[in-house]
mmCIF file of C-alpha atoms and ligand atoms in Angstrom:
data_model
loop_
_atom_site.group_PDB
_atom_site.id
_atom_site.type_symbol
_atom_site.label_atom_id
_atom_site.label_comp_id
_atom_site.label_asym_id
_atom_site.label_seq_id
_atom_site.Cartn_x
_atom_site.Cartn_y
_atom_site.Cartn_z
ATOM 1 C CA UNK A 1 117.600 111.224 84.556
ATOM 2 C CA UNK A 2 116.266 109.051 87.571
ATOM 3 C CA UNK A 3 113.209 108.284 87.136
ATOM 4 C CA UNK A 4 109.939 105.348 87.170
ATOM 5 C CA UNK A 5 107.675 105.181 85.063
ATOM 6 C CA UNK A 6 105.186 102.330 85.041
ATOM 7 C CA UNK A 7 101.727 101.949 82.526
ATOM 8 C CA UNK A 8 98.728 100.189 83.218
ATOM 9 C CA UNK A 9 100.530 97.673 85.522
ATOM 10 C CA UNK A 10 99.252 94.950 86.946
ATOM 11 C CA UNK A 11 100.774 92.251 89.353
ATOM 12 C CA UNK A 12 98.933 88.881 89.927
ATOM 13 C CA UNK A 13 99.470 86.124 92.660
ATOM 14 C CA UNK A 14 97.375 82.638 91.382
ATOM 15 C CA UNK A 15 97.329 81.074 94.652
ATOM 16 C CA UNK A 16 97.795 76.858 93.862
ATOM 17 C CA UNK A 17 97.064 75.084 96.950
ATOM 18 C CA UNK A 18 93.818 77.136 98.136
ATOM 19 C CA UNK A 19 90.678 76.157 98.849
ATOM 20 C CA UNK A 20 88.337 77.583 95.704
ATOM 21 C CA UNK A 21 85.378 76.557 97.295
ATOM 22 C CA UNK A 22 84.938 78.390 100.124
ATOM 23 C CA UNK A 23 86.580 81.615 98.643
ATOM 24 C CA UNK A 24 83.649 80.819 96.082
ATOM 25 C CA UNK A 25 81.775 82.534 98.510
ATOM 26 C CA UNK A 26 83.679 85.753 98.211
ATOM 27 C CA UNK A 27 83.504 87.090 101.828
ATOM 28 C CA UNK A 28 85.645 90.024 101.591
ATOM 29 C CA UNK A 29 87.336 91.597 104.125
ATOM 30 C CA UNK A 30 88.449 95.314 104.806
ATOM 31 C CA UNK A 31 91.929 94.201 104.595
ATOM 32 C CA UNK A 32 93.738 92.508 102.185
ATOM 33 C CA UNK A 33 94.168 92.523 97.924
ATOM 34 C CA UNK A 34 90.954 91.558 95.628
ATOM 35 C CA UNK A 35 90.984 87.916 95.089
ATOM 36 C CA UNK A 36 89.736 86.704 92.017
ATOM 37 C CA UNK A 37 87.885 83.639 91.628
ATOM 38 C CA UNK A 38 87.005 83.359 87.657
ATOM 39 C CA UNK A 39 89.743 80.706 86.969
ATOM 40 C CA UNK A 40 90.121 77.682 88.111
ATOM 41 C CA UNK A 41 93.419 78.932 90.189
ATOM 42 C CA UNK A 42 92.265 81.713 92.755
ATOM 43 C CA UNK A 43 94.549 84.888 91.845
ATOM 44 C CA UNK A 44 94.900 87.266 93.769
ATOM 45 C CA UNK A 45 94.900 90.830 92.459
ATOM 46 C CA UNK A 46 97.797 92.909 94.610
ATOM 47 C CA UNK A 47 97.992 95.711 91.754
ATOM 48 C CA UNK A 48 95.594 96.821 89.040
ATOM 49 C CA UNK A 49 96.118 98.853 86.391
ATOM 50 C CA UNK A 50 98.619 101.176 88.116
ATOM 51 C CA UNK A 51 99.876 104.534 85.685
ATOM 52 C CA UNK A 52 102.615 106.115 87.532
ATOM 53 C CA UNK A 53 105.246 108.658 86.987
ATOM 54 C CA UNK A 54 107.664 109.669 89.368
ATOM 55 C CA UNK A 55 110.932 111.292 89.314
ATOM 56 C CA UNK A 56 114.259 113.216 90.859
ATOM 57 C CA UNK A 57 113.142 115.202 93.955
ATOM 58 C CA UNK A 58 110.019 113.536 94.441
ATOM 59 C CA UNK A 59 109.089 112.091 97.636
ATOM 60 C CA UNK A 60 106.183 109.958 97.693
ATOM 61 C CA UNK A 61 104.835 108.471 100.472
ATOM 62 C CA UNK A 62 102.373 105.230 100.300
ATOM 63 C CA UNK A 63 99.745 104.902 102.759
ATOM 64 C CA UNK A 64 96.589 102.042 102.821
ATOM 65 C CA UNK A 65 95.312 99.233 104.766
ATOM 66 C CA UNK A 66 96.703 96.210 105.703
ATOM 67 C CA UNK A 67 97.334 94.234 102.190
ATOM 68 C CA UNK A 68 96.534 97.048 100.219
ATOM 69 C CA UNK A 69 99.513 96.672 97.899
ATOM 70 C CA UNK A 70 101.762 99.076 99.105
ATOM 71 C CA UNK A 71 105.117 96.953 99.540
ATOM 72 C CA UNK A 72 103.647 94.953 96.059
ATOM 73 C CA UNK A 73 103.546 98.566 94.451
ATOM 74 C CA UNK A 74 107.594 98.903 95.938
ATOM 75 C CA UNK A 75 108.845 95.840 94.645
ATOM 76 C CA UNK A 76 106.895 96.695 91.006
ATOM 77 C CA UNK A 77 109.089 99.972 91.112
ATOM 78 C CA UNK A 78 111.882 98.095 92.653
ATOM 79 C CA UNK A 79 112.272 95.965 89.605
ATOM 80 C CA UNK A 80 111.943 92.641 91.614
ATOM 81 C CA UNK A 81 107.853 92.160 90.715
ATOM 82 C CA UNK A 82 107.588 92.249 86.683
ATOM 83 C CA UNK A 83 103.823 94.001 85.778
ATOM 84 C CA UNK A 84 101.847 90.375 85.124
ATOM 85 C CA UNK A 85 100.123 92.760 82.459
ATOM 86 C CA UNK A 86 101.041 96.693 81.650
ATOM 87 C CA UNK A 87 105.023 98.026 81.488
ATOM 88 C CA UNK A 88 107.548 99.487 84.361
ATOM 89 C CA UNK A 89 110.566 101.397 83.064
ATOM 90 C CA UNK A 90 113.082 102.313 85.977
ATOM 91 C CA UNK A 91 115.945 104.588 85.359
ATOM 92 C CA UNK A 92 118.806 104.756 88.113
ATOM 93 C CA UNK A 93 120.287 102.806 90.648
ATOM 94 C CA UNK A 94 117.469 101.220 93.172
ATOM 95 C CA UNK A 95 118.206 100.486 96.642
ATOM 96 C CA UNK A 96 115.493 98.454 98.196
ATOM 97 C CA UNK A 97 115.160 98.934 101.987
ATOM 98 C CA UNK A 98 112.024 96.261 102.553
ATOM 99 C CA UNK A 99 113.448 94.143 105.696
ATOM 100 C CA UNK A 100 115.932 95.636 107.747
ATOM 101 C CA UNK A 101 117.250 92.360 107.873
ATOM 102 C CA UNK A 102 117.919 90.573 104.048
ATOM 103 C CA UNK A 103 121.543 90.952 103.220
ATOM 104 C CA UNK A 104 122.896 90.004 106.962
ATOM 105 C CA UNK A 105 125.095 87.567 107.091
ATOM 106 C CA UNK A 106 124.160 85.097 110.584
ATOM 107 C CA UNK A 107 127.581 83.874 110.132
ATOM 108 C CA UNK A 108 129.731 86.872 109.746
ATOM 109 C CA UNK A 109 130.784 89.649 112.047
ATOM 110 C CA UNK A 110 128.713 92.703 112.187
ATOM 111 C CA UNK A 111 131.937 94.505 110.829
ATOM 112 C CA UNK A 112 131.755 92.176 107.598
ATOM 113 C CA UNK A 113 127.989 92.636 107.893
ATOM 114 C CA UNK A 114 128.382 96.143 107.160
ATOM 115 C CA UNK A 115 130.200 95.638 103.817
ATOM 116 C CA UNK A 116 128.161 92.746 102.864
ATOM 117 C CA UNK A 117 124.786 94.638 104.001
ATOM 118 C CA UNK A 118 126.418 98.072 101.798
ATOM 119 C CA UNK A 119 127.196 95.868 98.489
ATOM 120 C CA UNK A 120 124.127 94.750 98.494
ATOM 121 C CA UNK A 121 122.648 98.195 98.471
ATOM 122 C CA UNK A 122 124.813 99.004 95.633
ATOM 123 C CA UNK A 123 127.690 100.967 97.242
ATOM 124 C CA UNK A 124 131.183 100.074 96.507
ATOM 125 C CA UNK A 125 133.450 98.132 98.961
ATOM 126 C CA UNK A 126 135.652 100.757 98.844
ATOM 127 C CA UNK A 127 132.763 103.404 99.533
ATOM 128 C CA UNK A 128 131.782 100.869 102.801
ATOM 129 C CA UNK A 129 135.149 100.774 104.462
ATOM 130 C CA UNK A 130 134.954 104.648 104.414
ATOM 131 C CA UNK A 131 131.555 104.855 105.776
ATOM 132 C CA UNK A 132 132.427 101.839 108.209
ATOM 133 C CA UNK A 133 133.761 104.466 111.417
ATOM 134 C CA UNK A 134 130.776 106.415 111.377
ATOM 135 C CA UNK A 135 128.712 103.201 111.376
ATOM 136 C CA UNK A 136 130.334 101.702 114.214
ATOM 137 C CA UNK A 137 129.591 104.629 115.701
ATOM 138 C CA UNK A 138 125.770 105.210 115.367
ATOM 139 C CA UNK A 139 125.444 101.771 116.433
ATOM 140 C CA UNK A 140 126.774 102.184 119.827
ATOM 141 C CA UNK A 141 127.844 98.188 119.151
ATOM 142 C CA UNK A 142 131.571 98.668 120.511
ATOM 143 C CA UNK A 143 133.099 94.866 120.633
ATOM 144 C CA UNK A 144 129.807 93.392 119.409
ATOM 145 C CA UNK A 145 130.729 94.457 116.159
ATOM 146 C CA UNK A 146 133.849 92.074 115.897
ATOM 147 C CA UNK A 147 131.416 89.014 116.994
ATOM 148 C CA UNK A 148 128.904 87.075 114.733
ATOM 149 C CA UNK A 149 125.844 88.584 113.560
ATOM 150 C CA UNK A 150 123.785 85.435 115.413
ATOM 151 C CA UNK A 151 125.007 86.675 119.093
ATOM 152 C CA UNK A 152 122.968 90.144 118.568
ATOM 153 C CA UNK A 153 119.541 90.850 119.775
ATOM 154 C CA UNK A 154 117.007 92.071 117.556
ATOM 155 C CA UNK A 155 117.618 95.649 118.653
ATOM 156 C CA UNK A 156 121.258 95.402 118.210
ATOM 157 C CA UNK A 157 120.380 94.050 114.697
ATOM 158 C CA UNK A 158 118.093 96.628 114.024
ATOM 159 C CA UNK A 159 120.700 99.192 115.392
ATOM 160 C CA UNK A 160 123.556 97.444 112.445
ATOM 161 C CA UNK A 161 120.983 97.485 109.709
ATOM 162 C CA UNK A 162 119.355 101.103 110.179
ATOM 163 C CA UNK A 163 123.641 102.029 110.659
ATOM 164 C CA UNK A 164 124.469 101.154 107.201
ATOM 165 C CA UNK A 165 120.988 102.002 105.208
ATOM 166 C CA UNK A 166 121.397 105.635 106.302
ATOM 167 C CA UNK A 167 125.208 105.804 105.342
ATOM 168 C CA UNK A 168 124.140 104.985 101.492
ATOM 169 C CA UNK A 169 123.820 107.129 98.624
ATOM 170 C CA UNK A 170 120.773 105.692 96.622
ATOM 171 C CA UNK A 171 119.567 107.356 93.406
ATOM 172 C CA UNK A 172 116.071 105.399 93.805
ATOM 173 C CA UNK A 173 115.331 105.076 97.856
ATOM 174 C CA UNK A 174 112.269 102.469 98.217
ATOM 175 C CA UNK A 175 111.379 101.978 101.834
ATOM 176 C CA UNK A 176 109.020 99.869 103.372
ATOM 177 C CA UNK A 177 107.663 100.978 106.936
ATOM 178 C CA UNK A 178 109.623 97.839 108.834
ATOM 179 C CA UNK A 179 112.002 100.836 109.276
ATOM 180 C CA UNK A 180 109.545 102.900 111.329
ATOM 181 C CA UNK A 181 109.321 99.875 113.692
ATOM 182 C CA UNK A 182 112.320 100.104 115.813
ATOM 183 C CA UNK A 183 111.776 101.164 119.377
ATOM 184 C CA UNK A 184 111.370 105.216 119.623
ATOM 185 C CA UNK A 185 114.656 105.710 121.642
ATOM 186 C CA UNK A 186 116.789 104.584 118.665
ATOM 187 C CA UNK A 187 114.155 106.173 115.927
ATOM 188 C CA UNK A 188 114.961 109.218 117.870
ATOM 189 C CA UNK A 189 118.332 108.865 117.368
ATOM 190 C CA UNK A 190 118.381 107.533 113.819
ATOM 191 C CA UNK A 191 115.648 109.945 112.608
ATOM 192 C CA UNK A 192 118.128 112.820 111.568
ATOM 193 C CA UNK A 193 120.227 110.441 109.471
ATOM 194 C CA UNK A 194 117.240 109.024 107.993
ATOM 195 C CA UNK A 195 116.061 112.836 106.670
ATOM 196 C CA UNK A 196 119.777 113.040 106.080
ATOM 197 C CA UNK A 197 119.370 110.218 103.769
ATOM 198 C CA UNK A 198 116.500 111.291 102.167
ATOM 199 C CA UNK A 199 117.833 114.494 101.457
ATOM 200 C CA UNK A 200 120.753 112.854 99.613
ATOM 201 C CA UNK A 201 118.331 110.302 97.404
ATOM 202 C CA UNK A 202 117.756 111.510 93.979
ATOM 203 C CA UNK A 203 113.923 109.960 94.559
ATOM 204 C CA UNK A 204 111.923 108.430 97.668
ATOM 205 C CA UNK A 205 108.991 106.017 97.938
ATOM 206 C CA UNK A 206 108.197 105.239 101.086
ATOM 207 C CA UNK A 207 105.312 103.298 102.999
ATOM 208 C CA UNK A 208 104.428 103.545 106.073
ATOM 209 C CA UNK A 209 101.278 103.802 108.690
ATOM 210 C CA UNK A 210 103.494 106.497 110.797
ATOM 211 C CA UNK A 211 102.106 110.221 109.881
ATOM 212 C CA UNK A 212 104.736 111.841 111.549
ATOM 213 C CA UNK A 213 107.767 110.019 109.476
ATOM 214 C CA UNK A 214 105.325 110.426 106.585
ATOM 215 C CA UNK A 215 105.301 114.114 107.345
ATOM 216 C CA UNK A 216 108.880 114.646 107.837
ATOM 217 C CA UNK A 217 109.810 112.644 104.988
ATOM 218 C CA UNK A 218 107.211 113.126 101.784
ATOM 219 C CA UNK A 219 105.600 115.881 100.596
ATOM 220 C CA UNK A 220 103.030 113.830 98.005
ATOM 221 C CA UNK A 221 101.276 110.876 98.425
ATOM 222 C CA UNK A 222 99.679 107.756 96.898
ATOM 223 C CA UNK A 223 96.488 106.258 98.604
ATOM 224 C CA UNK A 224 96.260 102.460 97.858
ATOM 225 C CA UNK A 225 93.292 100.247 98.233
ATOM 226 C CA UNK A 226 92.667 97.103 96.812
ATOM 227 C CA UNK A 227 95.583 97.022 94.786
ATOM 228 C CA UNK A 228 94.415 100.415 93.251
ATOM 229 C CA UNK A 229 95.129 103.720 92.839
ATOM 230 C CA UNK A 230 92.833 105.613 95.069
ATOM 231 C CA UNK A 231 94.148 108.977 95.502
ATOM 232 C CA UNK A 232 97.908 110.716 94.507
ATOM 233 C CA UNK A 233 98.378 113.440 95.986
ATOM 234 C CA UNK A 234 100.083 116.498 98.312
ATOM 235 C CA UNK A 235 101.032 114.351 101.446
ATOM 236 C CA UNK A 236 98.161 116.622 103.356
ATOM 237 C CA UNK A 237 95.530 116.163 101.022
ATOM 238 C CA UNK A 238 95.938 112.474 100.891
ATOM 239 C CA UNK A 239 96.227 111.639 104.899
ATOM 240 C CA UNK A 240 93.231 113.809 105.183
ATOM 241 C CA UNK A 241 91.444 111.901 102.816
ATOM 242 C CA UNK A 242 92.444 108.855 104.190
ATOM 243 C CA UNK A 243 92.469 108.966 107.774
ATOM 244 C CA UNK A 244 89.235 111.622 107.889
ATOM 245 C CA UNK A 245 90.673 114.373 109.411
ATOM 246 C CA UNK A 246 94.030 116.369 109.247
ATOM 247 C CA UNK A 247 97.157 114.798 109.754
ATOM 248 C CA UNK A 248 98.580 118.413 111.843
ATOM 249 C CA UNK A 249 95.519 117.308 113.947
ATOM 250 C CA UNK A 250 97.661 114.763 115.976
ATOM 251 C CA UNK A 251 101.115 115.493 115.169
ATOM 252 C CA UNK A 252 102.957 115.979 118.662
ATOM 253 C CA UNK A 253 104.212 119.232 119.142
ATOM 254 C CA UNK A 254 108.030 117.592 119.238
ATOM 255 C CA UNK A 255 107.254 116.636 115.490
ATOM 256 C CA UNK A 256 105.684 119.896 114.875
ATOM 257 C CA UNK A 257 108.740 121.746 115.932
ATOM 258 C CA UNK A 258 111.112 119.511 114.203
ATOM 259 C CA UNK A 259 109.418 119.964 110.993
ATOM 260 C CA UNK A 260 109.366 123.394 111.247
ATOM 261 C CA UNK A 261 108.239 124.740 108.301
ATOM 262 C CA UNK A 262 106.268 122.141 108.277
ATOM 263 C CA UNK A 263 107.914 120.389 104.178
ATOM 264 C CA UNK A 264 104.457 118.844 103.762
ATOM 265 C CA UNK A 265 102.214 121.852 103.745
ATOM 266 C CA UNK A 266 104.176 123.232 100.594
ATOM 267 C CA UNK A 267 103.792 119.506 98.542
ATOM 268 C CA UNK A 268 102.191 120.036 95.550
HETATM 269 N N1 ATP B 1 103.829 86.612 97.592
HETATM 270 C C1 ATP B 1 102.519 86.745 97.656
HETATM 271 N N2 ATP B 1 101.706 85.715 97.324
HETATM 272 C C2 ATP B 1 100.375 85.857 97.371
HETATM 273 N N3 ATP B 1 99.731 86.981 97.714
HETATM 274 C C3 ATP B 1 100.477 88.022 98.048
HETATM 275 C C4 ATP B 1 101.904 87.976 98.041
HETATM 276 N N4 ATP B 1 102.379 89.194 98.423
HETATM 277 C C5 ATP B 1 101.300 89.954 98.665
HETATM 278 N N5 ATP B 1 100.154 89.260 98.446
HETATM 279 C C6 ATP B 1 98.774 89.766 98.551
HETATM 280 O O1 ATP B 1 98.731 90.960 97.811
HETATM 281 C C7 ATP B 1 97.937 91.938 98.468
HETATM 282 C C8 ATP B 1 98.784 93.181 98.692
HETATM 283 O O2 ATP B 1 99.785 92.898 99.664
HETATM 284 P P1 ATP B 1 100.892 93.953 100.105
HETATM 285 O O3 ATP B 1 101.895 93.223 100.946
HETATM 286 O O4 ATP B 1 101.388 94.660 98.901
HETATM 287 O O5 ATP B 1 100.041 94.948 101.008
HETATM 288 P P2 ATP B 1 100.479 96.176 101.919
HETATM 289 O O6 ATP B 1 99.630 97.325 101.525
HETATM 290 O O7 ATP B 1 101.963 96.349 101.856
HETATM 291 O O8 ATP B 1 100.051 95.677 103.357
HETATM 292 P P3 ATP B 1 100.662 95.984 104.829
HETATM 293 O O9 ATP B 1 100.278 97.381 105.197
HETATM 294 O O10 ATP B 1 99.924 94.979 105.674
HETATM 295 O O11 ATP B 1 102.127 95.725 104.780
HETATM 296 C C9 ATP B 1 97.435 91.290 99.770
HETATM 297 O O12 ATP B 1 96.112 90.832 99.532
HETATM 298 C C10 ATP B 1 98.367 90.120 99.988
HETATM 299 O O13 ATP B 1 97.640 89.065 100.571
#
């Protein structure tokens, strides 16, 4: 059964080499974790006491200022943060899609980037060369993809990476917005294998500051701030909670149509 469970989780940062004195004075801004200033070592508090349970079907979307602890919170149920204090349990196979970019190769070709970029999302080689056609493809790369990754633009990266994270077949899909931040042509184009790909994952976390990929994506949601829990949600309730006013509000209509049925007004 996929699943994560995680119980009164906590994740800490002591921060060595900063200045205690003049965080002594505890100006805190809108943005940004709770730092803690008790110890000697300032520590700063990205998650507290987080009691979460999510499973197969569920698609959770994360939404909260800058620093709030949203991409912390994805690498707790990632498995890469351990809980400094409280428990995460993960059941099934996590692929991590924080940075478009980790698991490129500058070296390599973007052909052998592909297989590289797939293993490391846990797909087999032999799953890869398969998918590799239909990746060339989507990219539009042509002979680029026989040259080293180091000759591409950042858009033609961008176009390789979002290419092989929508051919996968994760159990546990944790995305971090990065993947909302390619320019709105390609989005456009990469947008129905991205549903695609959510469809196919047994379970979806995914934060962003984009209401309309939040919309088409999630159905429930999880407001953070401060490294807290603030709200969890239907994906309506929350964004209206959040942002003030409903998300429908200022969806374009070209979202509005493509949702159709609009998935987040039946969320639970
Ligand atoms: N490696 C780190 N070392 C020290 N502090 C960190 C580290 N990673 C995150 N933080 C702090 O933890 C808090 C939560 O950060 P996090 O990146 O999880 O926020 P976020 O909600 O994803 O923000 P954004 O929307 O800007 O991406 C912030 O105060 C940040 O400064």
């Amino acid at each position: 059964m996929i699943s994560i469970d995680v119980w009164n989780a906590s994740v800490d940062f002591p921060i060595f080499d900063a200045k205690t004195r003049s965080l002594k004075k505890k100006v805190l801004g809108k943005v940004g974790g709770k730092i803690g200033t008790d110890s000697k070592v300032p520590v700063i508090e990205a998650l507290h006491d987080i009691t979460l349970s999510v499973k197969d079907g569920d698609r959770v979307g994360l939404v909260g200022h800058n620093g709030a602890g949203k991409s912390t919170l994805l690498r707790l149920l990632s498995g890469i943060y351990e809980p400094t204090r409280g428990t995460a349990r993960i059941n099934g196979r996590v692929a991590p899609v924080f940075d478009l970019g980790v698991g490129m190769d500058q070296e390599i070709s973007g052909y052998e980037n592909i297989i590289i970029r797939g293993l490391y999302l846990g797909m087999s080689r032999k799953q890869m060369e398969k998918r590799i056609d239909d990746i060339a493809d989507f990219t539009e790369l042509g002979d680029y993809l026989s040259m080293p990754l180091r000759t591409y633009s950042t858009g033609m990266r961008v176009r390789l990476a979002l290419g092989v994270v929508t051919s996968i077949d994760p159990e546990i899909l944790l995305l971090d917005e990065g993947i909302g931040a390619v320019d709105a042509a390609f989005l456009n184009k990469a947008r129905d294998r991205l549903v695609d790909l959510v469809r196919r994952s047994g379970l979806l976390v995914f934060a962003s500051h984009q209401d309309d990929l939040l919309l088409e994506l999630c159905t429930s949601a999880i407001w953070m701030d401060e490294g807290r829990m603030k709200m969890h949600g239907s994906l309506r309730e929350v964004l209206t909670a959040y942002k003030g006013k409903d998300p429908f509000e200022n969806v374009s209509k070209e979202t509005l149509e493509r949702l159709g049925e609009a998935p987040a007004m039946s969320g639970d």
